[in-house]
mmCIF file of C-alpha atoms and ligand atoms in Angstrom:
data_model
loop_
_atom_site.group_PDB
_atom_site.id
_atom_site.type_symbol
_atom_site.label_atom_id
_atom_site.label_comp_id
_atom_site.label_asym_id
_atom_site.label_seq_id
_atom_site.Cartn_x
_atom_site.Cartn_y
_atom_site.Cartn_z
ATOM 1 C CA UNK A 1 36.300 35.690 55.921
ATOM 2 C CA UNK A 2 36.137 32.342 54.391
ATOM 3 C CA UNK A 3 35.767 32.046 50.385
ATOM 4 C CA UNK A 4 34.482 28.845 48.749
ATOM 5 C CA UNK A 5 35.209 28.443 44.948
ATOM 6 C CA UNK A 6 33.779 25.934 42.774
ATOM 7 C CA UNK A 7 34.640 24.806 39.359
ATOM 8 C CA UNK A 8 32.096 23.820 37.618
ATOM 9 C CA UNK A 9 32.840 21.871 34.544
ATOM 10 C CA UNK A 10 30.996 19.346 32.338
ATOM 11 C CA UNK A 11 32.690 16.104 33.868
ATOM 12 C CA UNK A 12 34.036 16.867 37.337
ATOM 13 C CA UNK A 13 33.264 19.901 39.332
ATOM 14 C CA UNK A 14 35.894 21.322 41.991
ATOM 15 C CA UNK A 15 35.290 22.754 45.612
ATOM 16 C CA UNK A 16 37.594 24.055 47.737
ATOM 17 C CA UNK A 17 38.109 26.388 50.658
ATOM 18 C CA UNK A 18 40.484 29.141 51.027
ATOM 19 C CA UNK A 19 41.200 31.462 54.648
ATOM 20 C CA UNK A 20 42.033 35.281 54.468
ATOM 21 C CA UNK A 21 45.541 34.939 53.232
ATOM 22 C CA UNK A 22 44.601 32.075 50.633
ATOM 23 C CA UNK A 23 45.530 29.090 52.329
ATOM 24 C CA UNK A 24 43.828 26.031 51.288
ATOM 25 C CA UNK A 25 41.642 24.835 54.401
ATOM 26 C CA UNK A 26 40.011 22.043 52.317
ATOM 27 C CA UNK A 27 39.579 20.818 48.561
ATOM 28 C CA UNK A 28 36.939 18.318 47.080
ATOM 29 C CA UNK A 29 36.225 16.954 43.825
ATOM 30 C CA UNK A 30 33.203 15.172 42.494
ATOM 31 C CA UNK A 31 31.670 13.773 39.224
ATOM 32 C CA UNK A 32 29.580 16.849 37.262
ATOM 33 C CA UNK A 33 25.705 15.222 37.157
ATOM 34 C CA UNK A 34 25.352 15.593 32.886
ATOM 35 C CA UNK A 35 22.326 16.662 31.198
ATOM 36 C CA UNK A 36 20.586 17.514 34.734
ATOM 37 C CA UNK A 37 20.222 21.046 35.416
ATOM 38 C CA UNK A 38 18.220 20.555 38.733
ATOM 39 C CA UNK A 39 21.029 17.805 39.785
ATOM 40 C CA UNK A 40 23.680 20.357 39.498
ATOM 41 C CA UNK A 41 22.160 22.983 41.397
ATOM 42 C CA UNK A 42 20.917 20.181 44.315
ATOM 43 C CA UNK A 43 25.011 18.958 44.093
ATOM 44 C CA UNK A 44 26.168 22.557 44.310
ATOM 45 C CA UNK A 45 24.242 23.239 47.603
ATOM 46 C CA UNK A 46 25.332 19.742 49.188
ATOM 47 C CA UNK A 47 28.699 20.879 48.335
ATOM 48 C CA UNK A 48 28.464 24.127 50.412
ATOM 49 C CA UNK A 49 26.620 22.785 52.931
ATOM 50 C CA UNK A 50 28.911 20.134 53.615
ATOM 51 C CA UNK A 51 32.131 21.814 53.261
ATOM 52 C CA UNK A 52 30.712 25.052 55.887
ATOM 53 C CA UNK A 53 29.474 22.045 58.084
ATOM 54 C CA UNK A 54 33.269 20.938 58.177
ATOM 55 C CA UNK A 55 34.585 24.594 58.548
ATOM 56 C CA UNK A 56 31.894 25.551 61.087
ATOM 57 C CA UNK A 57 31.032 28.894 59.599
ATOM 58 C CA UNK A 58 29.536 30.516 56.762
ATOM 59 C CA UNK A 59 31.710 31.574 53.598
ATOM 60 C CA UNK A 60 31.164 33.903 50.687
ATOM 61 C CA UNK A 61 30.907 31.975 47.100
ATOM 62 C CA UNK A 62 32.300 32.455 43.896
ATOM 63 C CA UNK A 63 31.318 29.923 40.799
ATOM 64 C CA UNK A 64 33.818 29.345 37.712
ATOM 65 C CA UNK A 65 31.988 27.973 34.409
ATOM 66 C CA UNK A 66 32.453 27.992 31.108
ATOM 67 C CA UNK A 67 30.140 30.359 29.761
ATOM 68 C CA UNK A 68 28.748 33.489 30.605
ATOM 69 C CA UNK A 69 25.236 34.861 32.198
ATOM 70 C CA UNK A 70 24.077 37.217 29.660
ATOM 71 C CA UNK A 71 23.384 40.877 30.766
ATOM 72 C CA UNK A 72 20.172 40.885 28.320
ATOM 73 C CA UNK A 73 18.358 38.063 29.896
ATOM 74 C CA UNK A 74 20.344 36.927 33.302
ATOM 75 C CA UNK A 75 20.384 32.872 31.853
ATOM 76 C CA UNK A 76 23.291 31.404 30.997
ATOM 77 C CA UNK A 77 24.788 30.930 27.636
ATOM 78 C CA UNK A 78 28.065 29.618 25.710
ATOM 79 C CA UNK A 79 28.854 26.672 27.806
ATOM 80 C CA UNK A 80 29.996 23.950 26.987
ATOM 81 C CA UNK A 81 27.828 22.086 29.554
ATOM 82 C CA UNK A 82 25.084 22.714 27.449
ATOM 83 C CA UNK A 83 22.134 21.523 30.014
ATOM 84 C CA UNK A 84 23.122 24.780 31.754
ATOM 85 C CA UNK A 85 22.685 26.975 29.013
ATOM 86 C CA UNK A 86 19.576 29.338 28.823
ATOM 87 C CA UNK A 87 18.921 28.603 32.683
ATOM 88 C CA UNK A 88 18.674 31.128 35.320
ATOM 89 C CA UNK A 89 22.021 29.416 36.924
ATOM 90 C CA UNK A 90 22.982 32.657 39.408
ATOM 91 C CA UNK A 91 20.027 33.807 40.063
ATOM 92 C CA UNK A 92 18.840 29.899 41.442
ATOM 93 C CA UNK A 93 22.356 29.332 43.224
ATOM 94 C CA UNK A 94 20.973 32.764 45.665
ATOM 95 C CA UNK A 95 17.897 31.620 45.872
ATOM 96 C CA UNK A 96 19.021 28.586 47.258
ATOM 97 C CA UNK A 97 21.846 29.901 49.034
ATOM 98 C CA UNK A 98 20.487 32.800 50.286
ATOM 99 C CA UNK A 99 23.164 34.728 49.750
ATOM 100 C CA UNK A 100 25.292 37.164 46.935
ATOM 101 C CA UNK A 101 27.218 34.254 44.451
ATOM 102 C CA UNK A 102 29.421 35.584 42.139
ATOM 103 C CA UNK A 103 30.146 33.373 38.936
ATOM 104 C CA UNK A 104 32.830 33.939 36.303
ATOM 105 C CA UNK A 105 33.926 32.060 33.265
ATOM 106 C CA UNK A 106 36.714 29.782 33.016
ATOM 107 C CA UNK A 107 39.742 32.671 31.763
ATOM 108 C CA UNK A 108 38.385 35.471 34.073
ATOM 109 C CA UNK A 109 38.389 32.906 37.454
ATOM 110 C CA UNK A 110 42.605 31.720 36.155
ATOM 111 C CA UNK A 111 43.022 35.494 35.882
ATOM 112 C CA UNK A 112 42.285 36.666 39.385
ATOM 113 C CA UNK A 113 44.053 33.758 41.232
ATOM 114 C CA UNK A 114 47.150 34.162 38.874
ATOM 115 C CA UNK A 115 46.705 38.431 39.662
ATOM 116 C CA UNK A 116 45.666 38.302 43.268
ATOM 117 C CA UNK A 117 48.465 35.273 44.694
ATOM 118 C CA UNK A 118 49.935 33.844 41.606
ATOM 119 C CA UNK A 119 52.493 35.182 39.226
ATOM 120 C CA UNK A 120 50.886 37.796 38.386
ATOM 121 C CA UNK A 121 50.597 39.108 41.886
ATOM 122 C CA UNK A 122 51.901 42.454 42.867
ATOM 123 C CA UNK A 123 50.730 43.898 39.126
ATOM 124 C CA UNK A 124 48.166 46.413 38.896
ATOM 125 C CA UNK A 125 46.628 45.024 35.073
ATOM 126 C CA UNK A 126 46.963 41.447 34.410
ATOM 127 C CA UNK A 127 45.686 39.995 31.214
ATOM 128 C CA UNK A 128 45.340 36.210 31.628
ATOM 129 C CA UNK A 129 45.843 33.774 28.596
ATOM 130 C CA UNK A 130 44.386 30.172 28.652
ATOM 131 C CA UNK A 131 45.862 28.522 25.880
ATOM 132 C CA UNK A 132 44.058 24.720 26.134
ATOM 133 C CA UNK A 133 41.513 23.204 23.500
ATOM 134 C CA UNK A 134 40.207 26.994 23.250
ATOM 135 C CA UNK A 135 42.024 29.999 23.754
ATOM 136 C CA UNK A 136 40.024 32.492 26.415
ATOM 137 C CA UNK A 137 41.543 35.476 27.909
ATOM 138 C CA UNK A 138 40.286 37.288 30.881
ATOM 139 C CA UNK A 139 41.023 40.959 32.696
ATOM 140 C CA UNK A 140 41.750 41.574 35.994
ATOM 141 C CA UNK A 141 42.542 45.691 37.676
ATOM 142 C CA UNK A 142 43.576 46.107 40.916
ATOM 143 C CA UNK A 143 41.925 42.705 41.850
ATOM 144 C CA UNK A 144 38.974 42.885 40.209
ATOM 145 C CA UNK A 145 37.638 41.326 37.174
ATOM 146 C CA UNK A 146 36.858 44.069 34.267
ATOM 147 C CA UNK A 147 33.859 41.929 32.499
ATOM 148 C CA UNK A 148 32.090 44.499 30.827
ATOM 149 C CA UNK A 149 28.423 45.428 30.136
ATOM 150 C CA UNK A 150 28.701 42.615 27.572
ATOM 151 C CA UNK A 151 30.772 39.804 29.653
ATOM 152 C CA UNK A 152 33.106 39.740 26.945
ATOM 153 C CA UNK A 153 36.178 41.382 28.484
ATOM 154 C CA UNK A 154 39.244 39.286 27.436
ATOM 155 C CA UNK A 155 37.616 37.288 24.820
ATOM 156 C CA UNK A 156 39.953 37.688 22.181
ATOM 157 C CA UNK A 157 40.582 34.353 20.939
ATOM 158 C CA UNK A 158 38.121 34.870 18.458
ATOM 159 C CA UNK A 159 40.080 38.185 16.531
ATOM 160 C CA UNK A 160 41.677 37.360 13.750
ATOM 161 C CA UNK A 161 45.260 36.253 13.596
ATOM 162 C CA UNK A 162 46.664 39.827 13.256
ATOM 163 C CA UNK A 163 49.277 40.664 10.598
ATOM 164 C CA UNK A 164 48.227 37.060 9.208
ATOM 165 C CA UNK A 165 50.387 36.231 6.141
ATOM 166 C CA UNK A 166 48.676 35.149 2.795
ATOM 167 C CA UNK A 167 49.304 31.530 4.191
ATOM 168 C CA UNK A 168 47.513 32.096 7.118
ATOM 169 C CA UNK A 169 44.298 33.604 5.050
ATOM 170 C CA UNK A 170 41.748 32.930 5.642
ATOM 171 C CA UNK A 171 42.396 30.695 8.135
ATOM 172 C CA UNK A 172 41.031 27.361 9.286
ATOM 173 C CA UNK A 173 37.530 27.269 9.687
ATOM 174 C CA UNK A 174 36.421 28.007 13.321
ATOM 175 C CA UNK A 175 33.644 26.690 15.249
ATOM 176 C CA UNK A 176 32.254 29.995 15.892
ATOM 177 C CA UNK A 177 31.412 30.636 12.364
ATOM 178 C CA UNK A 178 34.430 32.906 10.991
ATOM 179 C CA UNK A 179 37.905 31.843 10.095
ATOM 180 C CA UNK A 180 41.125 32.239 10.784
ATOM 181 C CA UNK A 181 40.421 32.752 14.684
ATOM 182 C CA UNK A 182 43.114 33.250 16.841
ATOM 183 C CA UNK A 183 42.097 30.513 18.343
ATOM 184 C CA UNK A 184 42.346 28.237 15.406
ATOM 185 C CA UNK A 185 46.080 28.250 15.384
ATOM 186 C CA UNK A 186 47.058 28.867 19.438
ATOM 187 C CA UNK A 187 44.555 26.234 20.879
ATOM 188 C CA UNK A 188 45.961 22.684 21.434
ATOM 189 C CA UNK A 189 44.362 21.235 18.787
ATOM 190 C CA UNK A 190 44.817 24.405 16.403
ATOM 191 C CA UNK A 191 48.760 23.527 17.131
ATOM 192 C CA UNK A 192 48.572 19.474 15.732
ATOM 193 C CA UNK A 193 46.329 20.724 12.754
ATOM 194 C CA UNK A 194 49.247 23.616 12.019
ATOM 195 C CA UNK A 195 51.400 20.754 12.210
ATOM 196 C CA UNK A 196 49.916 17.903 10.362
ATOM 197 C CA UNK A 197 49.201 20.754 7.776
ATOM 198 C CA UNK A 198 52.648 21.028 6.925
ATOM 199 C CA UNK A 199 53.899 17.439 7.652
ATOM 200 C CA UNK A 200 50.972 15.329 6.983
ATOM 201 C CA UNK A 201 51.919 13.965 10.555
ATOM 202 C CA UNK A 202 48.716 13.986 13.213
ATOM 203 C CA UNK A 203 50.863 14.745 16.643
ATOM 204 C CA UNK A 204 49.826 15.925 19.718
ATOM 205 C CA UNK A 205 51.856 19.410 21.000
ATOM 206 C CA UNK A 206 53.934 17.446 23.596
ATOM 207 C CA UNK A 207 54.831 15.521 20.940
ATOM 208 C CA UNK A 208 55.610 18.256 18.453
ATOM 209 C CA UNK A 209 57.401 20.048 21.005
ATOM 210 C CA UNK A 210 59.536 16.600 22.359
ATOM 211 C CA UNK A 211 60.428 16.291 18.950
ATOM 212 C CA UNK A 212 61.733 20.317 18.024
ATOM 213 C CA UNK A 213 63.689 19.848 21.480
ATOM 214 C CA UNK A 214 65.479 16.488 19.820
ATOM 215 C CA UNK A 215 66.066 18.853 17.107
ATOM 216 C CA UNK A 216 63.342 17.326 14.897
ATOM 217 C CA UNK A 217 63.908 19.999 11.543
ATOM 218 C CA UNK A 218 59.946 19.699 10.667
ATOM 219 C CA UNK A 219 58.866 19.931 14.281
ATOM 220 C CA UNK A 220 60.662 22.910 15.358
ATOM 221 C CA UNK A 221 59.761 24.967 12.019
ATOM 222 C CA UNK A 222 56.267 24.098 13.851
ATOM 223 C CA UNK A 223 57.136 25.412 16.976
ATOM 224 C CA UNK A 224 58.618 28.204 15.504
ATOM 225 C CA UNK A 225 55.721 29.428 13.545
ATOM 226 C CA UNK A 226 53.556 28.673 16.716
ATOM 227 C CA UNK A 227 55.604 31.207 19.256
ATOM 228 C CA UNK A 228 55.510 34.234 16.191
ATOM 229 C CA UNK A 229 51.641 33.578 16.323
ATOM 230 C CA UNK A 230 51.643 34.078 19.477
ATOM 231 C CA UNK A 231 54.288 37.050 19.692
ATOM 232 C CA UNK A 232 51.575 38.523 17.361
ATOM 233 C CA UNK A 233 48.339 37.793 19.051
ATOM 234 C CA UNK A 234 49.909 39.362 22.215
ATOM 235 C CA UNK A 235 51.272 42.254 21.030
ATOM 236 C CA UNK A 236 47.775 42.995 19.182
ATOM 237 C CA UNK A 237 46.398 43.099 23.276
ATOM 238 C CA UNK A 238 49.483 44.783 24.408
ATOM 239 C CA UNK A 239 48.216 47.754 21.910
ATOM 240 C CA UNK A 240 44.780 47.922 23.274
ATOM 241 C CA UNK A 241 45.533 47.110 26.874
ATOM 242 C CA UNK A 242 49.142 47.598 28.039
ATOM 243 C CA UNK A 243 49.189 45.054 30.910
ATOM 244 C CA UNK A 244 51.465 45.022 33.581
ATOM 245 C CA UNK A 245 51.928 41.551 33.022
ATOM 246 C CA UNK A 246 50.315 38.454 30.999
ATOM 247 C CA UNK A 247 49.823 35.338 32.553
ATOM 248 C CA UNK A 248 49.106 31.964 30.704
ATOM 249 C CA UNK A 249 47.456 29.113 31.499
ATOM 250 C CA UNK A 250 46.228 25.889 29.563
ATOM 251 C CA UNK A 251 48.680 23.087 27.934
ATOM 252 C CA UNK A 252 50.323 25.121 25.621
ATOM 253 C CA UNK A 253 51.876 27.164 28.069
ATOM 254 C CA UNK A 254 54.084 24.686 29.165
ATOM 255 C CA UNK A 255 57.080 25.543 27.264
ATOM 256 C CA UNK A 256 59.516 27.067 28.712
ATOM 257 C CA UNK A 257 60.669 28.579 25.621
ATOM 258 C CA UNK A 258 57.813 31.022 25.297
ATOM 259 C CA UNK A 259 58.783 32.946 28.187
ATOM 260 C CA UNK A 260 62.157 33.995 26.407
ATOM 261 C CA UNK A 261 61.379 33.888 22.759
ATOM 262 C CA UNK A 262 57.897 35.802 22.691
ATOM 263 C CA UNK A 263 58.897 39.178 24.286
ATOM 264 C CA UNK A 264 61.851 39.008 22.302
ATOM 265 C CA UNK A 265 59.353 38.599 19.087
ATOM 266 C CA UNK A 266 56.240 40.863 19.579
ATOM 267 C CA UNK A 267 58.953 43.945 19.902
ATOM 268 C CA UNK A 268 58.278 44.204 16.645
ATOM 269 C CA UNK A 269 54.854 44.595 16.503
ATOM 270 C CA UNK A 270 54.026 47.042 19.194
ATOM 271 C CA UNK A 271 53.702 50.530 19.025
ATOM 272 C CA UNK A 272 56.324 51.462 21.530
ATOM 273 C CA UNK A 273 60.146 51.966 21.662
ATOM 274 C CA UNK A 274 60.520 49.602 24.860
ATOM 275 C CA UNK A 275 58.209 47.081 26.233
ATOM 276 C CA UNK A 276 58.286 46.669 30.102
ATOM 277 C CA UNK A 277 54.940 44.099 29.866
ATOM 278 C CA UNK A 278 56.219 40.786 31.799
ATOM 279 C CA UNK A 279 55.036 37.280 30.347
ATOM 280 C CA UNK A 280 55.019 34.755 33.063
ATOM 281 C CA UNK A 281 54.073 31.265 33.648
ATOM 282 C CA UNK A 282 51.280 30.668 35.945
ATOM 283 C CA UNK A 283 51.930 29.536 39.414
ATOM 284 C CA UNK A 284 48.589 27.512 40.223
ATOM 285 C CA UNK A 285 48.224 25.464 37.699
ATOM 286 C CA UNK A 286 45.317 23.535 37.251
ATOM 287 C CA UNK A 287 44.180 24.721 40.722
ATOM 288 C CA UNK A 288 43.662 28.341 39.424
ATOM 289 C CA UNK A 289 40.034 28.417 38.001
ATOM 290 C CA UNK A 290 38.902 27.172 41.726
ATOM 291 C CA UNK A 291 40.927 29.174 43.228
ATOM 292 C CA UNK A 292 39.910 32.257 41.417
ATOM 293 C CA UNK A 293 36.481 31.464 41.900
ATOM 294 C CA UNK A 294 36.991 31.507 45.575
ATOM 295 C CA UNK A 295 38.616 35.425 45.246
ATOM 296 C CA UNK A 296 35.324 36.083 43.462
ATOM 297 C CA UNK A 297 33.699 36.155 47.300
ATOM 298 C CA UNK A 298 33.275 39.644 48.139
ATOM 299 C CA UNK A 299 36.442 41.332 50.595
ATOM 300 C CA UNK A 300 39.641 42.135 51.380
ATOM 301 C CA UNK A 301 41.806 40.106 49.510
ATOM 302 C CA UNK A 302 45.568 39.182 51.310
HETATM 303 ZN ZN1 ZN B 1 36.311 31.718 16.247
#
């Protein structure tokens, strides 16, 4: 079977074309139409056509968006392309596809490439991270994503900071009306605020995290208080969940650092003598929300 994924995101949106054992048989990118709901679905359906007129066969399709289709009413909501939101966007992409579409969110579509071919792969419960100008997380068992009766699975970027000192409370103001989200101090921009906060230096994380390397005093106090965040945050899932493995995605998890530094921290906040749960780099990249959103086609996966 052949699975197309699509990304759809505000400004560009992503096709591509995987075979059986996840090769890449084609990949396509295009400007997002804005503030046209009708243009998206028209340049969704021109993208499908086109790419199963190149591939001379029909394909199963699986849609990664921000946002999620409520259970209550079946429309969209929480995107960030907000012409999509309260549309009927699945039920209108089988209508005029005639055929089953799966869609996902963003953290749930880098989850199931990561689990089912990525570094994840081989792991029975992968929790995937996306640590970028949000923080999502996303579920995947055995291959399949766990979204719940409430599409929220994963969504713990807006918890608390657990075990938050008295500096950290309450917590920056978040965007989703509480404070002190996780989110507010793992996202990219949560990171510079954290920083200037202490410095009175706007940086961007590369930056911060050029300078720590260079030995930078300020800077790597920054970094340091950054990776026991996260040690923190991920041990707080680690209770709930136990994963196999966690995966993560996004800008921030571009540091090699993490990988060695945060298992060695959140030790001391689980609830367990020894802690086999791996924490591993992605291994797609960028390319993982398309790609995931192609393994959201129905069968066997490689
Ligand atoms: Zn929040």
């Amino acid at each position: 079977m052949i699975r197309i994924g699509i990304d759809l995101g505000g400004t560009k949106t992503e096709i591509i074309a995987l075979d059986e054992a996840g090769s890449e048989l084609l990949r396509h990118r295009v400007a997002s139409p804005r503030h046209d709901y009708q243009a998206t679905l028209s340049m969704i359906v021109r993208l499908v056509e086109e790419t199963e007129g190149q591939l001379g066969r029909r394909a199963a399709v699986g849609i990664g968006t921000p946002g999620a289709i409520s259970p209550g009413t079946g429309l969209l909501r929480n995107s960030n392309s907000t012409w999509l939101n309260g549309r009927p966007l699945l039920h209108d992409l089988i209508e005029c596809l005639q055929r089953d579409v799966r869609i996902e969110n963003d953290a749930n579509c880098f989850t199931l490439s990561e689990a089912v071919d990525g570094a994840g792969a081989g792991h029975r419960v992968v929790f995937g991270v996306i640590l970028g100008t949000g923080v999502g997380g996303g579920i995947v068992v055995d291959g399949r994503v766990i979204s719940g009766p409430n599409r929220i699975a994963g969504e713990w970027g807006h918890n608390p900071l657990p075990w938050a000192d008295d500096s950290e409370r309450p917590g920056p103001a978040c965007y989703c009306g509480k404070s002190g989200c996780i989110e507010t101090f793992l996202s990219g921009p949560g990171f510079t605020r954290d920083h200037a906060a202490a410095t009175g230096t706007m940086l961007e994380g590369a930056e911060i995290i050029d300078a720590a390397r260079q030995g930078e005093l300020c800077s790597a106090a920054s970094v340091e208080r950054y990776e026991q965040r996260l040690a923190r945050a991920l041990a707080h899932v680690i209770n709930v969940l136990d994963p196999d493995a966690i995966v993560l995605g996004g800008g921030m998890s571009n540091v090699p650092r993490w990988y060695e530094t945060v298992p060695h921290l959140w030790q001391e906040w689980i609830f367990s003598d020894r802690v086999d749960t791996l924490l591993l780099h992605n291994r797609h990249g960028d390319s993982s929300g398309v790609r995931g959103a192609a393994w959201l086609g129905s069968g066997p996966r490689p």
